[in-house]
Short mmCIF file of C-alpha atoms in Angstrom, two decimals:
data_model
loop_
_atom_site.label_atom_id
_atom_site.label_comp_id
_atom_site.label_asym_id
_atom_site.label_seq_id
_atom_site.Cartn_x
_atom_site.Cartn_y
_atom_site.Cartn_z
CA MET F 1 7.76 16.38 -11.50
CA THR F 2 10.11 17.78 -14.15
CA LYS F 3 11.78 15.22 -16.40
CA THR F 4 15.59 15.21 -16.10
CA ASN F 5 18.47 13.12 -17.41
CA ARG F 6 19.69 12.16 -13.95
CA GLN F 7 18.45 9.08 -12.15
CA PRO F 8 15.81 10.21 -9.63
CA LEU F 9 16.31 9.15 -6.03
CA VAL F 10 13.52 6.85 -4.83
CA SER F 11 12.75 6.68 -1.11
CA ILE F 12 11.08 3.41 -0.12
CA ILE F 13 9.23 3.78 3.19
CA MET F 14 8.40 0.83 5.43
CA ALA F 15 6.77 0.86 8.85
CA THR F 16 7.07 -2.36 10.81
CA TYR F 17 5.70 -3.92 13.96
CA ASN F 18 6.53 -7.45 15.17
CA SER F 19 7.56 -8.73 11.74
CA SER F 20 10.67 -10.69 12.69
CA GLU F 21 9.64 -13.70 10.60
CA THR F 22 9.10 -11.79 7.36
CA ILE F 23 10.98 -8.49 7.34
CA LEU F 24 14.37 -9.80 6.21
CA SER F 25 13.03 -11.07 2.89
CA SER F 26 11.09 -7.83 2.40
CA ILE F 27 14.18 -5.70 2.97
CA GLU F 28 16.32 -7.89 0.73
CA SER F 29 13.75 -7.62 -2.07
CA ILE F 30 14.23 -3.84 -2.00
CA LEU F 31 18.00 -3.90 -1.77
CA ASN F 32 18.11 -6.35 -4.71
CA GLN F 33 16.23 -4.01 -7.05
CA THR F 34 17.74 -3.50 -10.50
CA TYR F 35 17.23 0.23 -9.96
CA LYS F 36 20.01 1.23 -7.57
CA ASN F 37 19.43 4.90 -6.72
CA ILE F 38 17.24 4.18 -3.70
CA GLU F 39 17.09 4.67 0.02
CA LEU F 40 15.08 2.45 2.35
CA ILE F 41 13.60 4.14 5.40
CA ILE F 42 12.37 1.74 8.09
CA ILE F 43 10.31 2.87 11.08
CA ASN F 44 10.28 0.21 13.78
CA ASP F 45 7.09 0.95 15.69
CA LYS F 46 8.21 -0.33 19.11
CA SER F 47 8.24 -4.02 18.15
CA THR F 48 8.30 -6.51 21.01
CA ASP F 49 9.77 -9.44 19.08
CA ASP F 50 13.15 -9.76 17.27
CA THR F 51 12.29 -7.24 14.54
CA LYS F 52 14.74 -4.64 15.86
CA LEU F 53 17.51 -7.24 16.05
CA ASN F 54 16.86 -8.41 12.49
CA ILE F 55 16.85 -4.86 11.13
CA SER F 56 20.18 -4.18 12.85
CA ARG F 57 21.85 -6.48 10.30
CA PHE F 58 21.57 -3.62 7.80
CA ILE F 59 22.91 -0.87 10.06
CA ASN F 60 26.10 -0.53 7.98
CA ASN F 61 24.26 -0.34 4.66
CA SER F 62 24.38 3.28 3.52
CA ARG F 63 21.07 2.91 1.69
CA VAL F 64 19.16 1.81 4.80
CA HIS F 65 18.01 4.28 7.47
CA VAL F 66 16.34 2.87 10.58
CA TYR F 67 14.32 4.80 13.17
CA ASN F 68 13.07 3.12 16.34
CA ASN F 69 9.92 4.59 17.88
CA GLN F 70 10.02 4.90 21.67
CA ILE F 71 6.29 4.15 21.84
CA ASN F 72 3.91 2.43 19.43
CA ILE F 73 2.31 5.19 17.34
CA GLY F 74 0.59 3.23 14.56
CA LEU F 75 1.04 2.89 10.83
CA ALA F 76 -0.17 6.31 9.65
CA LYS F 77 2.05 8.27 12.05
CA SER F 78 5.02 6.01 11.34
CA LEU F 79 4.64 6.46 7.58
CA ASN F 80 4.42 10.24 7.97
CA LYS F 81 7.60 10.07 10.04
CA ALA F 82 9.29 8.12 7.22
CA ILE F 83 8.10 10.64 4.62
CA LYS F 84 9.60 13.52 6.63
CA ALA F 85 12.91 11.65 6.83
CA SER F 86 12.96 10.84 3.11
CA LYS F 87 14.98 12.70 0.49
CA GLY F 88 13.70 11.08 -2.71
CA ASP F 89 12.17 12.66 -5.78
CA TYR F 90 9.70 9.79 -5.60
CA ILE F 91 8.40 7.93 -2.56
CA ALA F 92 7.44 4.26 -2.74
CA ARG F 93 5.65 2.10 -0.20
CA MET F 94 6.66 -1.33 0.97
CA ASP F 95 5.18 -3.60 3.65
CA ASP F 96 7.21 -5.70 6.06
CA ASP F 97 5.74 -9.02 4.89
CA ASP F 98 5.60 -8.61 1.11
CA ILE F 99 8.15 -9.09 -1.67
CA SER F 100 9.00 -6.57 -4.40
CA HIS F 101 10.05 -8.15 -7.68
CA PRO F 102 13.58 -7.09 -8.79
CA ASN F 103 12.38 -4.80 -11.59
CA ARG F 104 9.53 -3.16 -9.67
CA ILE F 105 11.17 0.22 -8.99
CA GLN F 106 12.73 0.43 -12.46
CA LYS F 107 9.39 -0.18 -14.18
CA GLN F 108 7.64 2.40 -12.03
CA ILE F 109 10.35 5.02 -12.63
CA ASP F 110 10.27 4.33 -16.38
CA PHE F 111 6.51 4.84 -16.42
CA PHE F 112 6.71 8.05 -14.38
CA GLN F 113 9.40 9.47 -16.62
CA ASN F 114 7.24 8.87 -19.69
CA ASN F 115 3.93 9.92 -18.11
CA MET F 116 4.60 13.10 -16.18
CA ASP F 117 0.89 13.75 -15.55
CA ILE F 118 0.59 10.74 -13.21
CA ASP F 119 0.81 11.38 -9.44
CA VAL F 120 0.08 7.95 -7.95
CA LEU F 121 1.32 4.73 -9.55
CA GLY F 122 0.41 1.29 -8.26
CA THR F 123 1.03 -2.15 -9.72
CA SER F 124 -0.70 -5.49 -9.99
CA ALA F 125 0.25 -8.29 -7.60
CA ARG F 126 0.57 -11.99 -7.07
CA LEU F 127 -1.59 -12.83 -4.06
CA MET F 128 0.10 -15.21 -1.63
CA ASP F 129 -1.04 -17.03 1.49
CA SER F 130 0.67 -16.71 4.89
CA ASN F 131 3.33 -19.23 3.80
CA MET F 132 3.91 -17.37 0.50
CA ASN F 133 2.17 -20.01 -1.59
CA PHE F 134 0.68 -18.54 -4.77
CA ILE F 135 -3.11 -17.99 -4.72
CA ARG F 136 -3.86 -15.97 -7.84
CA LYS F 137 -2.98 -12.81 -9.72
CA TYR F 138 -4.79 -9.58 -8.92
CA LEU F 139 -5.00 -6.96 -11.65
CA PRO F 140 -6.59 -3.74 -10.32
CA PRO F 141 -8.24 -1.20 -12.65
CA GLU F 142 -5.61 0.42 -14.84
CA ASN F 143 -6.57 3.96 -15.78
CA ASP F 144 -7.45 7.05 -13.77
CA LYS F 145 -11.15 7.04 -14.69
CA ASP F 146 -11.71 3.41 -13.68
CA ILE F 147 -9.67 3.76 -10.49
CA LYS F 148 -11.77 6.72 -9.37
CA LYS F 149 -14.98 4.83 -10.18
CA ASN F 150 -13.79 1.99 -7.96
CA LEU F 151 -12.94 4.38 -5.12
CA CYS F 152 -16.70 4.81 -4.70
CA HIS F 153 -16.96 1.29 -3.29
CA SER F 154 -13.53 -0.32 -2.77
CA ASN F 155 -9.78 0.20 -2.66
CA PRO F 156 -8.45 -0.17 -6.24
CA ILE F 157 -4.82 0.55 -5.32
CA ILE F 158 -2.51 -1.97 -3.63
CA HIS F 159 -0.90 0.14 -0.93
CA PRO F 160 2.54 -1.58 -0.69
CA SER F 161 2.90 -1.38 -4.48
CA VAL F 162 2.49 2.39 -4.67
CA MET F 163 5.00 4.99 -5.83
CA VAL F 164 4.11 8.69 -5.75
CA SER F 165 5.76 11.97 -6.64
CA ARG F 166 7.11 13.92 -3.66
CA GLU F 167 4.70 16.71 -4.60
CA PHE F 168 1.79 14.35 -3.90
CA PHE F 169 2.58 14.21 -0.19
CA GLN F 170 3.22 17.95 -0.14
CA LYS F 171 -0.29 18.49 -1.52
CA SER F 172 -1.96 15.94 0.75
CA ASN F 173 -0.10 16.58 4.04
CA GLY F 174 0.42 12.85 4.30
CA TYR F 175 -1.70 10.20 5.98
CA ASN F 176 -4.51 10.98 8.42
CA GLU F 177 -2.89 10.19 11.76
CA SER F 178 -6.24 9.80 13.53
CA LEU F 179 -6.77 6.55 11.59
CA ARG F 180 -5.30 3.27 12.77
CA ARG F 181 -6.62 1.42 9.69
CA LYS F 182 -7.62 2.21 6.09
CA GLU F 183 -5.32 5.24 6.03
CA ASP F 184 -4.50 4.58 2.38
CA LEU F 185 -8.15 4.42 1.25
CA ASP F 186 -8.75 7.72 3.03
CA LEU F 187 -5.72 9.29 1.34
CA TRP F 188 -6.78 8.24 -2.17
CA GLY F 189 -10.30 9.52 -1.55
CA ARG F 190 -9.09 12.87 -0.21
CA MET F 191 -6.84 13.42 -3.20
CA ALA F 192 -8.95 11.89 -5.99
CA LYS F 193 -10.16 15.21 -7.40
CA LYS F 194 -6.68 16.74 -7.30
CA VAL F 195 -4.42 14.07 -8.78
CA LYS F 196 -4.21 11.39 -11.46
CA PHE F 197 -3.87 7.66 -10.73
CA HIS F 198 -2.58 4.69 -12.71
CA ASN F 199 -1.99 0.99 -12.02
CA LEU F 200 0.58 -0.98 -14.00
CA GLN F 201 -0.83 -4.33 -15.08
CA ASP F 202 2.50 -6.07 -14.40
CA CYS F 203 2.54 -8.12 -11.20
CA LEU F 204 5.50 -6.47 -9.46
CA ILE F 205 4.93 -7.52 -5.86
CA ASP F 206 4.05 -10.70 -4.00
CA TYR F 207 1.30 -9.55 -1.65
CA ARG F 208 0.63 -11.63 1.45
CA VAL F 209 -3.10 -11.98 2.12
CA LYS F 210 -3.60 -11.88 5.87
CA PRO F 211 -6.38 -13.89 7.55
CA ASN F 212 -8.92 -11.71 9.35
CA LYS F 213 -8.44 -12.33 13.07
CA THR F 214 -10.89 -9.62 14.15
CA LEU F 215 -13.55 -7.40 12.62
CA ALA F 216 -11.99 -4.27 14.11
CA ALA F 217 -11.24 -2.77 10.68
CA VAL F 218 -14.81 -3.07 9.42
CA PRO F 219 -16.34 0.03 11.09
CA VAL F 220 -13.59 2.33 9.83
CA GLY F 221 -13.76 0.63 6.42
CA VAL F 222 -17.46 1.45 6.21
CA TYR F 223 -16.83 5.01 7.41
CA ILE F 224 -14.12 5.72 4.83
CA ARG F 225 -16.12 4.15 1.97
CA ILE F 226 -19.13 6.35 2.74
CA LYS F 227 -16.88 9.38 3.17
CA ASN F 228 -15.32 8.71 -0.22
CA GLY F 229 -18.82 8.42 -1.65
CA LEU F 230 -19.53 11.93 -0.39
CA ARG F 231 -16.22 13.22 -1.73
CA LEU F 232 -16.73 11.72 -5.18
CA GLY F 233 -20.46 12.27 -5.60
CA CYS F 234 -21.42 8.58 -5.47
CA LEU F 235 -22.90 8.26 -1.96
CA TYR F 236 -25.75 5.90 -2.88
CA LYS F 237 -23.36 3.44 -4.55
CA ALA F 238 -20.94 3.74 -1.62
CA ILE F 239 -23.67 2.87 0.91
CA ILE F 240 -24.78 -0.20 -1.06
CA TRP F 241 -21.21 -1.45 -1.37
CA ALA F 242 -20.44 -0.66 2.28
CA ILE F 243 -23.29 -2.97 3.30
CA LEU F 244 -21.95 -5.67 0.98
CA TYR F 245 -18.47 -5.13 2.43
CA ILE F 246 -19.82 -5.80 5.94
CA PHE F 247 -21.30 -9.14 4.88
CA VAL F 248 -18.15 -10.18 3.00
CA GLU F 249 -15.89 -9.40 5.96
CA ILE F 250 -18.16 -11.27 8.38
CA PHE F 251 -18.12 -14.34 6.13
CA ARG F 252 -14.33 -14.11 5.76
CA HIS F 253 -14.01 -13.88 9.52
CA MET F 254 -16.08 -17.06 9.79
CA GLY F 255 -13.58 -18.84 7.55
CA TYR F 256 -15.38 -18.73 4.23
CA THR F 257 -13.27 -18.64 1.08
CA GLN F 258 -13.95 -15.99 -1.54
CA LYS F 259 -15.79 -18.53 -3.72
CA LYS F 260 -17.96 -19.67 -0.82
CA THR F 261 -18.65 -16.05 0.14
CA LYS F 262 -19.92 -15.23 -3.37
CA LYS F 263 -22.28 -18.20 -3.28
CA GLN F 264 -23.50 -17.22 0.19
CA LEU F 265 -24.17 -13.62 -0.90
CA LYS F 266 -26.24 -14.84 -3.86
CA ALA F 267 -28.46 -16.72 -1.43
CA LEU F 268 -29.23 -13.60 0.64
#
């Protein structure tokens, strides 16, 4: 991305499904950003609750563009649809149940403009429970080297905090539409040898931690972790951590807290 004096347009993409209870605050957190040269692209993935009705409140806002899917196509396909509809120099992610702090976009743009070698820029987050009560801060690894090390066993980038250059999606061809889950982890792994990552250590989003209702995401999580291990030359480490990931997710599904899970793993 070439540095210019004009304010770059930032496209914030959001795919939503049955989020009527949370989406209004998420949208408002974007529209209340201190950085004003933005567009918000919302893909409503055939919601069956009042999500469509709630989104319609913003129909006359020139910065909001809403697309309603005729059938449910999943997150990856919906995000690719949003990317194709976007016009921004940069593309930022946002989830339908999280909150972006008012200065999030400004801080990310400032960093991009002063670090033109970066392709993918995440942030730190305040972790919240389902009622948006504060749990703790999460500071992911900061620099490119540490992020790529972590990709061998985990996901070191908070997906709804991410901003990328438009060229990134041109290089990557977007999200893998065959995946219903872990599409972001797959994308980072696919592109790790071609791009440079960074995570701001400022907590710029409130990230809602969702309780695990099923273990459906675990098999694909294992698959992508091992695949990233092959991609990055750290297969042995990826296998070890994939096994650990299985145990952690099973314990979480059983209702264990993170602290209890760590104690349980030590006893294995």
